[in-house]
């Protein structure tokens, strides 16, 4: 099939961009190197939009959470990623978590079956000459990364991202662990493993002393992203850091004691059958044998079998605030748009959101139309604005969507009301952006 636009990369951003373009009637060539004999350090399958870390798209609360508002906006724009996430949802309280295999298989089938999409399993080493979207993600292959560096004239930034372990449910000791959500809100969607003070201190010491994956020479100075920090790196920041982070016991009453534990390890359902659970916030670069030994010291996990152990991979992204225009085009080569984590957004849903916008901007341009960027009061507009100029380029770091990217609510407001005011304002701005301005009536005479 002759194509109108070439998308390189079949992750969440590339898949969403392809869907938006195909649904708009444009012919898409979607290139994905997995399935051609190529692999990445993090992916396990050749499915499109594979989730390599957590299976959670985070909060689905559109009334008081910025990422929930982003979910709502994307659903309204016909997002494939959101449709498949909703179709393969698993229990996670107020969060949107998915059966990772069913979800990615659904995305793959939808695009492979679309008459306007040609899915090609190939590695692309050179920048396309025609209209294209580069959505190769944080694990861009070396040759293409070098070509991007040549086109941008800027040195790519990089950080480390780590994978959390996944446990087989039937190996969790439920005589020790219990199911509950924090403050008993919603359903009992998390498995909680309690720790005493002595158990926690021994675990903390084990994290620090445990043998880690060594850095390669070229990785020595690569910073971590704060939102996906390996647990042993957090442990090094202080003895209580984990107790105020992923091991926070607040709001979790141990049914055996009626009180909060000293610390708690939480697991979240990872597939529809409930047979796999991931350890929340336990991204790690500990060696595999060390992980098994140490994580089996957690009460309730003493006999745990692991479906996947944690890992570490290097992520790269461009300095988008100075390189991209407001519609995600590379200023030096406007036939190229960038989307997803390579732009410096962080998170599954943020990557898909930028893919959605890149696809819509490209579709409008190919049809000879103009699509205005969404208002900065919306979740989509706030994220886009940060990436394409709102952030300080010299200190640019990956960012999740949050209310801090939006203009402040004017005047004095109660803290309890502020989040709802952000989402109400965002919905109004989004509705106005989506409503076309009517052409003026012709004047007679």
Coordinates of N, CA and C in Angstrom, one line a residue, residues 107-185:
X107 N -4.6 -4.1 21.0 CA -4.1 -2.9 20.2 C -3.5 -3.5 18.9
X108 N -2.8 -4.6 19.0 CA -2.1 -5.1 17.8 C -3.2 -5.6 16.8
X109 N -4.2 -6.3 17.2 CA -5.2 -6.7 16.3 C -6.0 -5.6 15.7
X110 N -6.3 -4.5 16.4 CA -7.0 -3.4 15.9 C -6.2 -2.7 14.8
X111 N -5.0 -2.6 14.9 CA -4.2 -1.9 13.9 C -3.9 -2.8 12.7
X112 N -3.6 -4.1 13.0 CA -3.3 -5.0 11.9 C -4.5 -5.2 11.0
X113 N -5.7 -5.1 11.6 CA -6.9 -5.3 10.8 C -7.4 -4.0 10.1
X114 N -6.8 -2.9 10.4 CA -7.4 -1.6 9.9 C -7.0 -1.5 8.4
X115 N -7.9 -1.2 7.5 CA -7.6 -1.2 6.1 C -6.6 -0.1 5.7
X116 N -6.5 1.0 6.6 CA -5.6 2.1 6.2 C -4.2 1.9 6.9
X117 N -3.9 0.8 7.5 CA -2.7 0.6 8.2 C -1.9 -0.6 7.6
X118 N -0.7 -0.3 7.2 CA 0.2 -1.4 6.8 C 1.3 -1.6 7.9
X119 N 1.2 -2.7 8.6 CA 2.1 -2.9 9.7 C 3.3 -3.7 9.2
X120 N 4.5 -3.1 9.3 CA 5.7 -3.7 8.8 C 6.7 -4.0 9.9
X121 N 7.2 -5.2 10.0 CA 8.1 -5.6 11.0 C 9.5 -5.3 10.5
X122 N 10.1 -4.2 10.8 CA 11.4 -3.8 10.2 C 12.1 -2.8 11.2
X123 N 13.4 -2.8 11.1 CA 14.1 -1.7 11.8 C 14.4 -0.6 10.9
X124 N 14.2 0.6 11.3 CA 14.4 1.8 10.4 C 15.7 2.5 11.0
X125 N 16.6 2.7 10.1 CA 17.9 3.2 10.6 C 18.1 4.7 10.1
X126 N 17.3 5.1 9.2 CA 17.5 6.5 8.6 C 16.2 7.3 8.8
X127 N 16.3 8.6 8.8 CA 15.1 9.4 9.0 C 14.3 9.4 7.7
X128 N 13.0 9.2 7.7 CA 12.2 9.3 6.5 C 12.3 10.6 5.8
X129 N 12.2 10.6 4.5 CA 12.2 11.8 3.7 C 10.9 12.5 3.7
X130 N 9.8 11.7 3.7 CA 8.4 12.3 3.6 C 7.8 12.5 5.0
X131 N 6.5 12.8 5.0 CA 5.9 13.0 6.3 C 6.0 11.8 7.2
X132 N 6.4 12.0 8.4 CA 6.7 10.9 9.3 C 6.5 11.4 10.8
X133 N 6.2 10.4 11.6 CA 6.2 10.5 13.1 C 7.2 9.6 13.7
X134 N 8.1 10.1 14.4 CA 9.1 9.2 15.1 C 8.6 9.0 16.5
X135 N 8.3 7.7 16.8 CA 7.7 7.3 18.1 C 8.5 6.1 18.6
X136 N 9.8 6.2 18.5 CA 10.6 5.0 18.8 C 10.9 4.8 20.3
X137 N 10.4 5.7 21.1 CA 10.5 5.5 22.5 C 11.9 5.7 23.1
X138 N 12.0 5.3 24.4 CA 13.2 5.5 25.1 C 14.3 4.5 24.8
X139 N 14.0 3.5 24.0 CA 14.9 2.4 23.6 C 15.2 2.5 22.1
X140 N 15.3 3.7 21.5 CA 15.6 3.9 20.1 C 16.8 3.2 19.7
X141 N 16.8 2.5 18.6 CA 18.0 1.7 18.1 C 19.1 2.7 17.8
X142 N 20.3 2.2 17.9 CA 21.5 3.1 17.9 C 21.6 3.9 16.6
X143 N 21.4 3.2 15.4 CA 21.6 3.9 14.2 C 20.6 5.1 14.0
X144 N 19.3 4.8 14.4 CA 18.3 5.9 14.2 C 18.6 7.0 15.3
X145 N 19.0 6.6 16.5 CA 19.3 7.6 17.5 C 20.4 8.5 17.0
X146 N 21.4 7.9 16.3 CA 22.5 8.7 15.7 C 22.0 9.7 14.6
X147 N 21.0 9.2 13.8 CA 20.4 10.0 12.8 C 19.6 11.2 13.4
X148 N 18.9 10.9 14.5 CA 18.1 11.9 15.2 C 19.1 13.0 15.7
X149 N 20.2 12.5 16.3 CA 21.2 13.4 16.8 C 21.7 14.3 15.8
X150 N 22.0 13.8 14.6 CA 22.5 14.6 13.5 C 21.5 15.6 13.0
X151 N 20.2 15.3 13.1 CA 19.1 16.2 12.6 C 18.9 17.3 13.6
X152 N 19.0 17.0 14.9 CA 18.7 18.0 16.0 C 19.9 18.8 16.3
X153 N 21.1 18.3 16.1 CA 22.3 19.1 16.4 C 22.4 19.2 17.9
X154 N 21.7 18.4 18.7 CA 21.8 18.5 20.1 C 22.0 17.1 20.7
X155 N 22.8 17.1 21.8 CA 23.1 15.8 22.4 C 21.9 15.3 23.1
X156 N 21.5 14.1 22.9 CA 20.3 13.5 23.6 C 20.6 13.4 25.1
X157 N 19.5 13.6 25.9 CA 19.6 13.3 27.3 C 19.3 11.9 27.6
X158 N 19.5 11.4 28.8 CA 19.2 10.0 29.1 C 19.0 9.8 30.5
X159 N 18.2 8.8 30.9 CA 18.0 8.4 32.3 C 17.8 6.9 32.3
X160 N 17.8 6.3 33.5 CA 17.5 4.9 33.7 C 16.1 4.7 34.1
X161 N 15.5 3.7 33.6 CA 14.1 3.2 34.0 C 14.2 1.8 34.4
X162 N 13.5 1.4 35.5 CA 13.6 0.0 36.0 C 12.3 -0.7 36.1
X163 N 12.3 -2.0 36.0 CA 11.1 -2.8 35.9 C 10.8 -3.4 37.3
X164 N 9.6 -3.5 37.7 CA 9.2 -4.1 39.0 C 8.9 -5.6 38.8
X165 N 9.2 -6.4 39.8 CA 9.0 -7.9 39.7 C 7.5 -8.2 39.7
X166 N 7.1 -9.4 39.2 CA 5.7 -9.9 39.2 C 5.7 -11.2 39.8
X167 N 4.8 -11.5 40.7 CA 4.7 -12.7 41.6 C 3.5 -13.5 41.2
X168 N 3.6 -14.8 41.2 CA 2.4 -15.7 41.0 C 1.6 -15.7 42.3
X169 N 0.3 -15.4 42.1 CA -0.6 -15.2 43.2 C -0.7 -16.4 44.1
X170 N -0.7 -17.6 43.6 CA -0.9 -18.7 44.4 C 0.4 -19.1 45.3
X171 N 1.4 -18.2 45.2 CA 2.6 -18.4 46.0 C 2.7 -17.4 47.1
X172 N 1.7 -16.5 47.2 CA 1.6 -15.5 48.3 C 0.9 -16.1 49.5
X173 N 1.5 -15.9 50.6 CA 0.9 -16.5 51.9 C -0.1 -15.5 52.4
X174 N -1.4 -15.8 52.2 CA -2.5 -15.0 52.6 C -2.9 -15.1 54.1
X175 N -2.2 -16.0 54.8 CA -2.3 -16.1 56.2 C -1.5 -14.9 56.9
X176 N -0.6 -14.4 56.1 CA 0.2 -13.3 56.6 C -0.2 -12.0 55.9
X177 N -0.3 -12.0 54.6 CA -0.8 -10.8 53.8 C -2.3 -10.7 53.9
X178 N -2.8 -9.6 53.5 CA -4.3 -9.4 53.4 C -4.6 -8.4 52.3
X179 N -5.9 -8.5 51.8 CA -6.3 -7.6 50.8 C -7.0 -6.4 51.4
X180 N -6.6 -5.2 50.9 CA -7.3 -4.0 51.3 C -6.8 -2.8 50.4
X181 N -7.6 -1.8 50.2 CA -7.1 -0.6 49.7 C -6.9 0.4 50.8
X182 N -6.0 1.4 50.6 CA -5.7 2.4 51.7 C -6.9 3.1 52.2
X183 N -7.1 3.2 53.5 CA -8.2 3.8 54.1 C -9.5 3.0 53.8
X184 N -9.4 1.8 53.3 CA -10.5 1.0 52.9 C -11.4 1.6 51.9
X185 N -10.8 2.5 51.0 CA -11.6 3.1 49.9 C -11.8 2.2 48.8

